[in-house]
mmCIF file of C-alpha atoms in Angstrom:
data_model
loop_
_atom_site.group_PDB
_atom_site.id
_atom_site.type_symbol
_atom_site.label_atom_id
_atom_site.label_comp_id
_atom_site.label_asym_id
_atom_site.label_seq_id
_atom_site.Cartn_x
_atom_site.Cartn_y
_atom_site.Cartn_z
ATOM 1 C CA MET A 15 129.167 99.720 99.140
ATOM 2 C CA ALA A 16 127.669 98.288 102.325
ATOM 3 C CA THR A 17 129.975 97.701 105.281
ATOM 4 C CA GLN A 18 129.555 94.548 107.291
ATOM 5 C CA ALA A 19 130.216 93.516 110.853
ATOM 6 C CA LYS A 20 133.917 92.882 111.559
ATOM 7 C CA ARG A 21 133.609 89.173 110.813
ATOM 8 C CA PRO A 22 132.046 88.383 107.399
ATOM 9 C CA ARG A 23 128.931 86.660 108.722
ATOM 10 C CA VAL A 24 126.882 86.867 105.531
ATOM 11 C CA ALA A 25 127.474 86.280 101.848
ATOM 12 C CA VAL A 26 125.556 86.865 98.630
ATOM 13 C CA SER A 27 124.821 83.490 97.080
ATOM 14 C CA ARG A 28 122.976 81.788 94.243
ATOM 15 C CA GLN A 29 123.074 78.490 96.148
ATOM 16 C CA GLY A 30 120.625 77.572 98.899
ATOM 17 C CA THR A 31 118.273 80.527 98.290
ATOM 18 C CA VAL A 32 114.553 80.431 97.473
ATOM 19 C CA ALA A 33 114.812 82.762 94.479
ATOM 20 C CA GLY A 34 118.140 81.561 93.084
ATOM 21 C CA TYR A 35 119.774 84.682 94.514
ATOM 22 C CA GLY A 36 119.917 85.939 98.079
ATOM 23 C CA MET A 37 122.027 86.164 101.220
ATOM 24 C CA VAL A 38 123.104 83.313 103.489
ATOM 25 C CA ALA A 39 124.778 83.096 106.896
ATOM 26 C CA ARG A 40 128.438 82.073 106.667
ATOM 27 C CA GLU A 41 128.359 81.082 110.336
ATOM 28 C CA SER A 42 125.654 80.626 112.961
ATOM 29 C CA VAL A 43 124.047 83.874 114.067
ATOM 30 C CA GLN A 44 122.094 84.596 117.266
ATOM 31 C CA ALA A 45 118.994 86.786 117.572
ATOM 32 C CA GLY A 46 119.925 90.454 118.000
ATOM 33 C CA GLU A 47 123.288 90.127 116.245
ATOM 34 C CA LEU A 48 124.281 92.636 113.586
ATOM 35 C CA LEU A 49 124.458 91.153 110.089
ATOM 36 C CA PHE A 50 125.634 94.170 108.117
ATOM 37 C CA VAL A 51 125.499 97.975 108.007
ATOM 38 C CA VAL A 52 124.634 100.248 105.093
ATOM 39 C CA PRO A 53 125.880 103.841 105.533
ATOM 40 C CA ARG A 54 123.317 106.462 104.564
ATOM 41 C CA ALA A 55 125.868 107.822 102.074
ATOM 42 C CA ALA A 56 125.483 104.563 100.114
ATOM 43 C CA LEU A 57 121.715 104.930 99.669
ATOM 44 C CA LEU A 58 120.560 105.871 96.173
ATOM 45 C CA SER A 59 117.725 108.376 96.164
ATOM 46 C CA GLN A 60 116.627 111.691 94.741
ATOM 47 C CA HIS A 61 118.587 113.310 97.589
ATOM 48 C CA THR A 62 121.907 111.511 96.961
ATOM 49 C CA CYS A 63 122.088 111.220 93.152
ATOM 50 C CA SER A 64 124.266 113.512 91.043
ATOM 51 C CA ILE A 65 121.238 115.538 89.795
ATOM 52 C CA ARG A 66 119.752 116.078 93.268
ATOM 53 C CA GLY A 67 119.909 119.867 92.946
ATOM 54 C CA LEU A 68 117.873 119.835 89.731
ATOM 55 C CA LEU A 69 115.343 117.372 91.154
ATOM 56 C CA GLU A 70 114.878 119.539 94.217
ATOM 57 C CA ARG A 71 114.388 122.708 92.152
ATOM 58 C CA GLU A 72 111.805 120.942 89.973
ATOM 59 C CA ARG A 73 110.139 119.192 92.920
ATOM 60 C CA VAL A 74 106.704 120.724 92.344
ATOM 61 C CA ALA A 75 106.677 119.924 88.612
ATOM 62 C CA LEU A 76 107.668 116.318 89.336
ATOM 63 C CA GLN A 77 104.801 115.565 91.709
ATOM 64 C CA SER A 78 102.772 112.536 90.694
ATOM 65 C CA GLN A 79 100.257 110.036 91.986
ATOM 66 C CA SER A 80 102.946 107.455 92.782
ATOM 67 C CA GLY A 81 105.400 109.923 94.319
ATOM 68 C CA TRP A 82 108.224 107.938 92.718
ATOM 69 C CA VAL A 83 109.122 110.167 89.749
ATOM 70 C CA PRO A 84 112.167 111.877 91.338
ATOM 71 C CA LEU A 85 113.710 108.519 92.322
ATOM 72 C CA LEU A 86 112.971 107.054 88.898
ATOM 73 C CA LEU A 87 114.596 110.028 87.179
ATOM 74 C CA ALA A 88 117.598 109.611 89.476
ATOM 75 C CA LEU A 89 117.863 105.964 88.377
ATOM 76 C CA LEU A 90 117.440 106.834 84.692
ATOM 77 C CA HIS A 91 120.261 109.378 84.939
ATOM 78 C CA GLU A 92 122.674 107.259 86.971
ATOM 79 C CA LEU A 93 122.140 104.205 84.753
ATOM 80 C CA GLN A 94 123.579 106.007 81.716
ATOM 81 C CA ALA A 95 126.163 108.135 83.537
ATOM 82 C CA PRO A 96 129.596 106.575 82.771
ATOM 83 C CA ALA A 97 131.084 107.784 86.051
ATOM 84 C CA SER A 98 128.134 106.928 88.307
ATOM 85 C CA ARG A 99 129.316 105.836 91.735
ATOM 86 C CA TRP A 100 126.457 103.301 91.808
ATOM 87 C CA ARG A 101 127.654 101.256 88.826
ATOM 88 C CA PRO A 102 128.861 98.391 91.087
ATOM 89 C CA TYR A 103 125.409 98.400 92.687
ATOM 90 C CA PHE A 104 123.637 98.252 89.319
ATOM 91 C CA ALA A 105 125.700 95.154 88.493
ATOM 92 C CA LEU A 106 123.915 93.360 91.333
ATOM 93 C CA TRP A 107 120.450 94.149 89.993
ATOM 94 C CA PRO A 108 118.368 91.410 88.410
ATOM 95 C CA GLU A 109 118.212 91.502 84.625
ATOM 96 C CA LEU A 110 115.508 94.107 83.947
ATOM 97 C CA GLY A 111 114.166 92.262 80.930
ATOM 98 C CA ARG A 112 113.489 89.147 83.017
ATOM 99 C CA LEU A 113 111.408 90.608 85.850
ATOM 100 C CA GLU A 114 108.447 88.338 86.582
ATOM 101 C CA HIS A 115 105.828 90.794 87.838
ATOM 102 C CA PRO A 116 102.386 90.086 86.322
ATOM 103 C CA MET A 117 102.564 93.492 84.635
ATOM 104 C CA PHE A 118 105.030 91.865 82.205
ATOM 105 C CA TRP A 119 102.824 88.864 81.474
ATOM 106 C CA PRO A 120 100.678 88.926 78.331
ATOM 107 C CA GLU A 121 97.266 90.315 79.268
ATOM 108 C CA GLU A 122 95.420 87.148 78.258
ATOM 109 C CA GLU A 123 97.714 84.959 80.383
ATOM 110 C CA ARG A 124 97.411 87.339 83.344
ATOM 111 C CA ARG A 125 93.626 87.313 83.227
ATOM 112 C CA CYS A 126 93.412 83.573 82.641
ATOM 113 C CA LEU A 127 95.698 82.608 85.538
ATOM 114 C CA LEU A 128 94.792 85.297 88.054
ATOM 115 C CA GLN A 129 91.087 85.929 87.410
ATOM 116 C CA GLY A 130 89.265 86.587 90.663
ATOM 117 C CA THR A 131 92.416 87.296 92.698
ATOM 118 C CA GLY A 132 92.357 91.087 92.286
ATOM 119 C CA VAL A 133 95.760 91.110 90.566
ATOM 120 C CA PRO A 134 94.643 91.803 86.958
ATOM 121 C CA GLU A 135 92.654 94.867 88.056
ATOM 122 C CA ALA A 136 95.574 96.192 90.125
ATOM 123 C CA VAL A 137 97.967 95.683 87.204
ATOM 124 C CA GLU A 138 95.682 97.502 84.758
ATOM 125 C CA LYS A 139 95.656 100.525 87.070
ATOM 126 C CA ASP A 140 99.439 100.364 87.366
ATOM 127 C CA LEU A 141 99.959 100.223 83.613
ATOM 128 C CA ALA A 142 97.613 103.160 83.006
ATOM 129 C CA ASN A 143 99.368 105.239 85.682
ATOM 130 C CA ILE A 144 102.824 104.329 84.362
ATOM 131 C CA ARG A 145 101.931 105.392 80.805
ATOM 132 C CA SER A 146 100.346 108.626 81.995
ATOM 133 C CA GLU A 147 103.225 109.483 84.330
ATOM 134 C CA TYR A 148 105.827 108.795 81.674
ATOM 135 C CA GLN A 149 104.121 110.738 78.866
ATOM 136 C CA SER A 150 103.070 113.750 80.931
ATOM 137 C CA ILE A 151 105.996 114.194 83.367
ATOM 138 C CA VAL A 152 109.032 111.975 82.831
ATOM 139 C CA LEU A 153 109.573 112.150 79.061
ATOM 140 C CA PRO A 154 109.093 115.962 78.845
ATOM 141 C CA PHE A 155 111.579 116.370 81.731
ATOM 142 C CA MET A 156 114.196 114.175 80.034
ATOM 143 C CA GLU A 157 113.704 115.957 76.708
ATOM 144 C CA ALA A 158 114.201 119.292 78.473
ATOM 145 C CA HIS A 159 117.558 118.039 79.808
ATOM 146 C CA PRO A 160 119.115 116.049 76.909
ATOM 147 C CA ASP A 161 122.601 116.488 78.384
ATOM 148 C CA LEU A 162 121.526 114.486 81.461
ATOM 149 C CA PHE A 163 119.406 111.798 79.791
ATOM 150 C CA SER A 164 120.699 110.031 76.698
ATOM 151 C CA LEU A 165 118.330 108.708 74.042
ATOM 152 C CA ARG A 166 118.770 105.127 75.258
ATOM 153 C CA VAL A 167 117.050 105.857 78.602
ATOM 154 C CA ARG A 168 114.143 107.780 77.027
ATOM 155 C CA SER A 169 112.105 104.624 76.771
ATOM 156 C CA LEU A 170 108.675 103.707 78.136
ATOM 157 C CA GLU A 171 109.800 100.063 78.286
ATOM 158 C CA LEU A 172 112.796 100.918 80.488
ATOM 159 C CA TYR A 173 110.658 103.200 82.660
ATOM 160 C CA HIS A 174 108.147 100.376 83.029
ATOM 161 C CA GLN A 175 110.950 98.042 84.182
ATOM 162 C CA LEU A 176 112.329 100.579 86.636
ATOM 163 C CA VAL A 177 108.885 101.116 88.169
ATOM 164 C CA ALA A 178 108.721 97.349 88.782
ATOM 165 C CA LEU A 179 112.235 97.427 90.246
ATOM 166 C CA VAL A 180 111.369 100.281 92.614
ATOM 167 C CA MET A 181 108.130 98.499 93.527
ATOM 168 C CA ALA A 182 110.050 95.354 94.455
ATOM 169 C CA TYR A 183 113.429 96.570 95.705
ATOM 170 C CA SER A 184 113.071 100.039 97.229
ATOM 171 C CA PHE A 185 112.606 100.787 100.911
ATOM 172 C CA GLN A 186 110.467 103.438 102.576
ATOM 173 C CA GLU A 187 111.729 104.633 105.937
ATOM 174 C CA PRO A 188 108.870 104.650 108.468
ATOM 175 C CA LEU A 189 107.863 107.944 110.025
ATOM 176 C CA GLU A 190 108.478 108.568 113.717
ATOM 177 C CA GLU A 191 105.364 108.603 115.909
ATOM 178 C CA GLU A 192 105.469 112.378 116.203
ATOM 179 C CA GLU A 193 105.664 112.636 112.384
ATOM 180 C CA ASP A 194 102.411 110.788 111.672
ATOM 181 C CA GLU A 195 100.839 113.864 110.086
ATOM 182 C CA LYS A 196 103.697 114.252 107.600
ATOM 183 C CA GLU A 197 103.757 112.914 104.054
ATOM 184 C CA PRO A 198 105.356 109.433 103.812
ATOM 185 C CA ASN A 199 109.092 109.366 103.170
ATOM 186 C CA SER A 200 110.181 108.982 99.556
ATOM 187 C CA PRO A 201 111.408 105.506 98.522
ATOM 188 C CA VAL A 202 115.159 104.851 98.459
ATOM 189 C CA MET A 203 117.345 102.093 97.048
ATOM 190 C CA VAL A 204 119.342 100.324 99.767
ATOM 191 C CA PRO A 205 122.309 98.311 98.423
ATOM 192 C CA ALA A 206 122.826 94.932 100.148
ATOM 193 C CA ALA A 207 119.514 95.117 102.019
ATOM 194 C CA ASP A 208 117.580 94.698 98.769
ATOM 195 C CA ILE A 209 119.297 91.370 98.104
ATOM 196 C CA LEU A 210 117.405 89.693 100.951
ATOM 197 C CA ASN A 211 114.312 87.715 100.043
ATOM 198 C CA HIS A 212 111.026 87.860 101.994
ATOM 199 C CA LEU A 213 109.263 85.428 104.293
ATOM 200 C CA ALA A 214 106.330 86.029 106.618
ATOM 201 C CA ASN A 215 108.373 84.127 109.224
ATOM 202 C CA HIS A 216 111.473 86.218 108.601
ATOM 203 C CA ASN A 217 114.735 86.050 110.560
ATOM 204 C CA ALA A 218 116.109 89.566 110.026
ATOM 205 C CA ASN A 219 114.882 93.128 110.102
ATOM 206 C CA LEU A 220 116.175 96.480 108.825
ATOM 207 C CA GLU A 221 116.669 99.135 111.518
ATOM 208 C CA TYR A 222 117.054 102.848 110.750
ATOM 209 C CA SER A 223 119.390 105.244 112.585
ATOM 210 C CA ALA A 224 120.758 108.732 111.918
ATOM 211 C CA ASN A 225 123.939 107.648 110.112
ATOM 212 C CA CYS A 226 123.212 104.185 108.803
ATOM 213 C CA LEU A 227 120.773 101.329 108.284
ATOM 214 C CA ARG A 228 121.440 98.078 110.171
ATOM 215 C CA MET A 229 120.260 94.585 109.249
ATOM 216 C CA VAL A 230 119.798 92.681 112.502
ATOM 217 C CA ALA A 231 118.905 89.030 113.113
ATOM 218 C CA THR A 232 115.498 88.605 114.782
ATOM 219 C CA GLN A 233 115.941 84.881 115.485
ATOM 220 C CA PRO A 234 118.808 82.368 115.419
ATOM 221 C CA ILE A 235 120.100 81.628 111.898
ATOM 222 C CA PRO A 236 122.107 78.407 111.440
ATOM 223 C CA LYS A 237 125.234 78.422 109.287
ATOM 224 C CA GLY A 238 124.392 78.116 105.577
ATOM 225 C CA HIS A 239 120.742 79.117 106.004
ATOM 226 C CA GLU A 240 119.211 81.944 104.023
ATOM 227 C CA ILE A 241 118.614 85.315 105.637
ATOM 228 C CA PHE A 242 115.098 86.678 105.106
ATOM 229 C CA ASN A 243 113.866 90.216 105.609
ATOM 230 C CA THR A 244 110.189 91.147 105.737
ATOM 231 C CA TYR A 245 108.473 93.388 103.202
ATOM 232 C CA GLY A 246 105.572 93.803 105.641
ATOM 233 C CA GLN A 247 102.405 91.802 106.204
ATOM 234 C CA MET A 248 101.793 90.838 102.593
ATOM 235 C CA ALA A 249 99.138 88.523 101.200
ATOM 236 C CA ASN A 250 100.209 86.344 98.279
ATOM 237 C CA TRP A 251 98.257 88.446 95.767
ATOM 238 C CA GLN A 252 100.223 91.492 96.967
ATOM 239 C CA LEU A 253 103.522 89.622 96.802
ATOM 240 C CA ILE A 254 103.020 88.508 93.207
ATOM 241 C CA HIS A 255 101.677 91.922 92.177
ATOM 242 C CA MET A 256 104.491 93.974 93.720
ATOM 243 C CA TYR A 257 107.419 91.555 93.889
ATOM 244 C CA GLY A 258 106.737 88.852 91.312
ATOM 245 C CA PHE A 259 106.684 85.820 93.626
ATOM 246 C CA VAL A 260 104.537 84.130 96.291
ATOM 247 C CA GLU A 261 105.032 81.988 99.378
ATOM 248 C CA PRO A 262 103.769 78.441 98.743
ATOM 249 C CA TYR A 263 100.685 77.338 100.663
ATOM 250 C CA PRO A 264 100.454 77.186 103.672
ATOM 251 C CA ASP A 265 103.654 79.112 104.520
ATOM 252 C CA ASN A 266 102.275 82.642 104.160
ATOM 253 C CA THR A 267 100.554 83.240 107.489
ATOM 254 C CA ASP A 268 99.708 86.778 106.328
ATOM 255 C CA ASP A 269 97.651 85.578 103.356
ATOM 256 C CA THR A 270 94.184 87.084 102.874
ATOM 257 C CA ALA A 271 91.143 86.888 100.635
ATOM 258 C CA ASP A 272 89.040 89.881 99.593
ATOM 259 C CA ILE A 273 85.277 90.145 99.349
ATOM 260 C CA GLN A 274 84.494 93.185 97.246
ATOM 261 C CA MET A 275 82.189 95.555 99.095
ATOM 262 C CA VAL A 276 79.857 95.796 96.106
ATOM 263 C CA THR A 277 79.590 91.995 96.171
ATOM 264 C CA VAL A 278 77.942 92.186 99.602
ATOM 265 C CA ARG A 279 75.540 94.756 98.171
ATOM 266 C CA GLU A 280 74.822 92.414 95.250
ATOM 267 C CA ALA A 281 74.142 89.555 97.686
ATOM 268 C CA ALA A 282 71.742 91.763 99.638
ATOM 269 C CA LEU A 283 69.942 92.753 96.430
ATOM 270 C CA GLN A 284 69.557 89.101 95.461
ATOM 271 C CA GLY A 285 67.579 88.596 98.654
ATOM 272 C CA THR A 286 64.961 91.212 97.740
ATOM 273 C CA LYS A 287 61.573 90.414 96.214
ATOM 274 C CA THR A 288 60.056 93.826 95.506
ATOM 275 C CA GLU A 289 61.211 97.133 94.066
ATOM 276 C CA ALA A 290 60.642 98.760 97.463
ATOM 277 C CA GLU A 291 63.045 96.259 99.079
ATOM 278 C CA ARG A 292 65.654 96.921 96.391
ATOM 279 C CA LEU A 293 65.397 100.668 96.932
ATOM 280 C CA LEU A 294 65.803 100.142 100.663
ATOM 281 C CA VAL A 295 69.027 98.182 100.083
ATOM 282 C CA TYR A 296 70.390 101.091 98.028
ATOM 283 C CA GLU A 297 69.301 103.532 100.733
ATOM 284 C CA ARG A 298 71.150 101.480 103.339
ATOM 285 C CA TRP A 299 74.191 101.336 101.057
ATOM 286 C CA ASP A 300 74.199 105.116 100.630
ATOM 287 C CA PHE A 301 74.020 105.418 104.408
ATOM 288 C CA LEU A 302 77.048 103.130 104.787
ATOM 289 C CA CYS A 303 78.900 105.245 102.202
ATOM 290 C CA LYS A 304 78.107 108.333 104.262
ATOM 291 C CA LEU A 305 79.561 106.563 107.324
ATOM 292 C CA GLU A 306 82.671 105.830 105.172
ATOM 293 C CA MET A 307 82.298 102.122 105.893
ATOM 294 C CA VAL A 308 82.025 101.077 102.223
ATOM 295 C CA GLY A 309 83.014 102.288 98.781
ATOM 296 C CA GLU A 310 82.506 101.184 95.204
ATOM 297 C CA GLU A 311 86.116 99.996 94.878
ATOM 298 C CA GLY A 312 86.685 98.862 98.464
ATOM 299 C CA ALA A 313 87.037 95.319 99.799
ATOM 300 C CA PHE A 314 86.504 93.473 103.051
ATOM 301 C CA VAL A 315 89.754 91.688 103.895
ATOM 302 C CA ILE A 316 89.638 88.251 105.501
ATOM 303 C CA GLY A 317 92.728 86.577 106.964
ATOM 304 C CA ARG A 318 93.188 83.034 108.148
ATOM 305 C CA GLU A 319 92.575 83.926 111.774
ATOM 306 C CA GLU A 320 91.009 87.374 111.737
ATOM 307 C CA VAL A 321 88.894 89.789 109.755
ATOM 308 C CA LEU A 322 91.219 92.692 109.011
ATOM 309 C CA THR A 323 88.300 95.011 108.194
ATOM 310 C CA GLU A 324 86.217 93.953 111.191
ATOM 311 C CA GLU A 325 84.556 97.304 111.885
ATOM 312 C CA GLU A 326 83.583 97.877 108.258
ATOM 313 C CA LEU A 327 82.165 94.383 107.735
ATOM 314 C CA THR A 328 80.371 94.335 111.088
ATOM 315 C CA THR A 329 78.701 97.665 110.397
ATOM 316 C CA THR A 330 77.776 96.660 106.839
ATOM 317 C CA LEU A 331 76.161 93.379 107.889
ATOM 318 C CA LYS A 332 74.343 95.124 110.735
ATOM 319 C CA VAL A 333 72.928 97.917 108.550
ATOM 320 C CA LEU A 334 71.977 95.678 105.614
ATOM 321 C CA CYS A 335 70.291 93.073 107.829
ATOM 322 C CA MET A 336 68.521 95.167 110.482
ATOM 323 C CA PRO A 337 64.706 95.582 110.374
ATOM 324 C CA ALA A 338 63.495 98.587 108.372
ATOM 325 C CA GLU A 339 62.180 100.364 111.454
ATOM 326 C CA GLU A 340 65.488 99.961 113.246
ATOM 327 C CA PHE A 341 67.313 101.327 110.194
ATOM 328 C CA ARG A 342 65.055 104.405 110.176
ATOM 329 C CA GLU A 343 65.903 105.046 113.825
ATOM 330 C CA LEU A 344 69.623 104.610 113.163
ATOM 331 C CA LYS A 345 69.466 106.940 110.183
ATOM 332 C CA ASP A 346 67.592 109.555 112.213
ATOM 333 C CA GLN A 347 70.415 109.377 114.749
ATOM 334 C CA ASP A 348 72.836 109.969 111.856
ATOM 335 C CA GLY A 349 74.705 106.748 112.576
ATOM 336 C CA GLY A 350 75.116 107.376 116.259
ATOM 337 C CA GLY A 351 73.279 105.749 119.123
ATOM 338 C CA ASP A 352 73.949 102.460 120.843
ATOM 339 C CA ASP A 353 77.422 101.129 120.067
ATOM 340 C CA LYS A 354 77.043 97.654 121.518
ATOM 341 C CA ARG A 355 79.128 95.176 119.547
ATOM 342 C CA GLU A 356 78.629 91.807 121.200
ATOM 343 C CA GLU A 357 76.447 90.618 118.312
ATOM 344 C CA GLY A 358 78.879 91.909 115.737
ATOM 345 C CA SER A 359 82.184 90.452 116.892
ATOM 346 C CA LEU A 360 83.813 89.253 113.685
ATOM 347 C CA THR A 361 86.791 87.339 114.951
ATOM 348 C CA ILE A 362 86.976 84.182 112.859
ATOM 349 C CA THR A 363 86.043 81.960 115.813
ATOM 350 C CA ASN A 364 82.958 84.049 116.610
ATOM 351 C CA ILE A 365 81.451 84.049 113.114
ATOM 352 C CA PRO A 366 79.230 81.012 113.863
ATOM 353 C CA LYS A 367 77.693 83.029 116.733
ATOM 354 C CA LEU A 368 76.525 85.856 114.479
ATOM 355 C CA LYS A 369 72.836 86.398 113.823
ATOM 356 C CA ALA A 370 71.444 84.030 111.212
ATOM 357 C CA SER A 371 70.674 86.883 108.800
ATOM 358 C CA TRP A 372 74.253 88.142 109.048
ATOM 359 C CA ARG A 373 75.695 84.682 108.425
ATOM 360 C CA GLN A 374 73.401 84.180 105.434
ATOM 361 C CA LEU A 375 74.390 87.466 103.819
ATOM 362 C CA LEU A 376 78.068 86.746 104.452
ATOM 363 C CA GLN A 377 77.719 83.234 103.033
ATOM 364 C CA ASN A 378 75.970 84.504 99.888
ATOM 365 C CA SER A 379 78.727 87.091 99.460
ATOM 366 C CA VAL A 380 81.396 84.380 99.692
ATOM 367 C CA LEU A 381 79.577 82.242 97.113
ATOM 368 C CA LEU A 382 79.410 85.192 94.704
ATOM 369 C CA THR A 383 83.127 85.836 95.270
ATOM 370 C CA LEU A 384 84.029 82.218 94.515
ATOM 371 C CA GLN A 385 82.159 82.506 91.212
ATOM 372 C CA THR A 386 84.644 85.155 90.014
ATOM 373 C CA TYR A 387 87.477 82.601 89.746
ATOM 374 C CA ALA A 388 88.005 80.634 86.542
ATOM 375 C CA THR A 389 88.560 77.386 88.500
ATOM 376 C CA ASP A 390 87.074 75.878 91.644
ATOM 377 C CA LEU A 391 88.864 74.756 94.805
ATOM 378 C CA LYS A 392 88.742 71.065 93.884
ATOM 379 C CA THR A 393 90.472 71.675 90.551
ATOM 380 C CA ASP A 394 93.242 73.740 92.144
ATOM 381 C CA GLN A 395 93.604 71.209 94.946
ATOM 382 C CA GLY A 396 94.105 68.462 92.374
ATOM 383 C CA LEU A 397 96.891 70.412 90.658
ATOM 384 C CA LEU A 398 98.595 71.245 93.940
ATOM 385 C CA SER A 399 98.434 67.776 95.472
ATOM 386 C CA ASN A 400 99.797 65.928 92.432
ATOM 387 C CA LYS A 401 103.562 66.567 92.468
ATOM 388 C CA GLU A 402 104.112 65.295 88.936
ATOM 389 C CA VAL A 403 101.344 67.469 87.490
ATOM 390 C CA TYR A 404 102.469 70.491 89.526
ATOM 391 C CA ALA A 405 106.070 70.097 88.349
ATOM 392 C CA LYS A 406 104.918 70.269 84.716
ATOM 393 C CA LEU A 407 103.221 73.628 85.234
ATOM 394 C CA SER A 408 105.100 76.749 84.144
ATOM 395 C CA TRP A 409 106.545 78.976 86.858
ATOM 396 C CA ARG A 410 103.756 81.511 86.288
ATOM 397 C CA GLU A 411 101.104 78.800 86.487
ATOM 398 C CA GLN A 412 102.553 77.573 89.773
ATOM 399 C CA GLN A 413 102.679 81.060 91.284
ATOM 400 C CA ALA A 414 99.134 81.910 90.183
ATOM 401 C CA LEU A 415 97.868 78.577 91.519
ATOM 402 C CA GLN A 416 99.333 79.348 94.948
ATOM 403 C CA VAL A 417 97.585 82.743 94.977
ATOM 404 C CA ARG A 418 94.194 81.300 93.975
ATOM 405 C CA TYR A 419 94.407 78.320 96.294
ATOM 406 C CA GLY A 420 95.318 80.376 99.378
ATOM 407 C CA GLN A 421 92.423 82.755 98.792
ATOM 408 C CA LYS A 422 89.920 79.970 98.136
ATOM 409 C CA MET A 423 90.945 78.117 101.295
ATOM 410 C CA ILE A 424 90.159 81.232 103.343
ATOM 411 C CA LEU A 425 86.827 81.709 101.566
ATOM 412 C CA HIS A 426 85.847 78.071 102.022
ATOM 413 C CA GLN A 427 86.710 78.289 105.710
ATOM 414 C CA LEU A 428 84.327 81.246 105.845
ATOM 415 C CA LEU A 429 81.651 79.187 104.088
ATOM 416 C CA GLU A 430 81.929 76.489 106.744
ATOM 417 C CA LEU A 431 81.753 79.021 109.559
ATOM 418 C CA THR A 432 78.596 80.643 108.148
ATOM 419 C CA SER A 433 76.773 77.351 107.486
#
């Protein structure tokens, strides 16, 4: 379905690819060279499927939290349509029953292997949303149109699998700068482009134009080497959650660790001695909520070289650590006033220069975060450094270990910087 450059420079292969399936260069490619083209007519979406008219008419009724229902219904219909023009494309899909997203792991295994990483909580939300979406929107729609949806596709299990497939394989065209106020574009399935695997240090990128999508090399690719796209700046916990794989440590330069915002509040409360001090911590927290710097389900995100939520963490440490009188003045100013930030620069290299009270609160928050994991850094390090032991782990155990280890390395770096 996808057209390539005049010379066949790429090939789908099971050999020489990180996931046992991907795309390799058949000859050396230079940066900027076109790898292949996908005409917009080949994209599979709610706007190109054979029931697009119906989906458009029912657009309001099909609105959901995910925004994916129209595409998923398009897939459900085309999968069972004998004359679907996308049947050759479906033949290239991975086997749906063998997807390795943590949402398909037994709950006990998921919690055991990924405790503390944030993945189990994200998966639980996904599963609840999938069930709700299917029961309240998707199934009633299919039952209302039995001529378009056979009994074999009216299945929560299949819907579950297709959600995972869309999560891992769909593309979302970025908005133009002048369209920033618009709703995000709906996801689409892009044949050929979705075969490429991901690396943080990728060598290709998908470009969008009016009539087609173009996969272009971003750096030289030697003959026989795999071609990698980027799914965005993704930490390992996001990769395993959404795509079912990780980049082994230390390859993922976009890896991060989260400190839950409420954990910083808990660390501040642990430092109080009287009820009045505890109440003041809660008052400061409410003030930070009003400033929209924190939330009960939010997290401070720490990368290897930067704090991605620098403003939020700086403001939180400042407000929770400042003298009571200074807090009163700040509150009276309704959060305004002096905006000097030299003391609150939270680049990784500047953390040792923070005020002692800030460093202490940050350190206590890291220690509380490390307690949420089922294993410590030394245990994970032992598994990772022993090749024989590592090789005996199951694939899921290996993937989960990489997620935990990457996060703990970031948190331990933070511990050293705050000491």
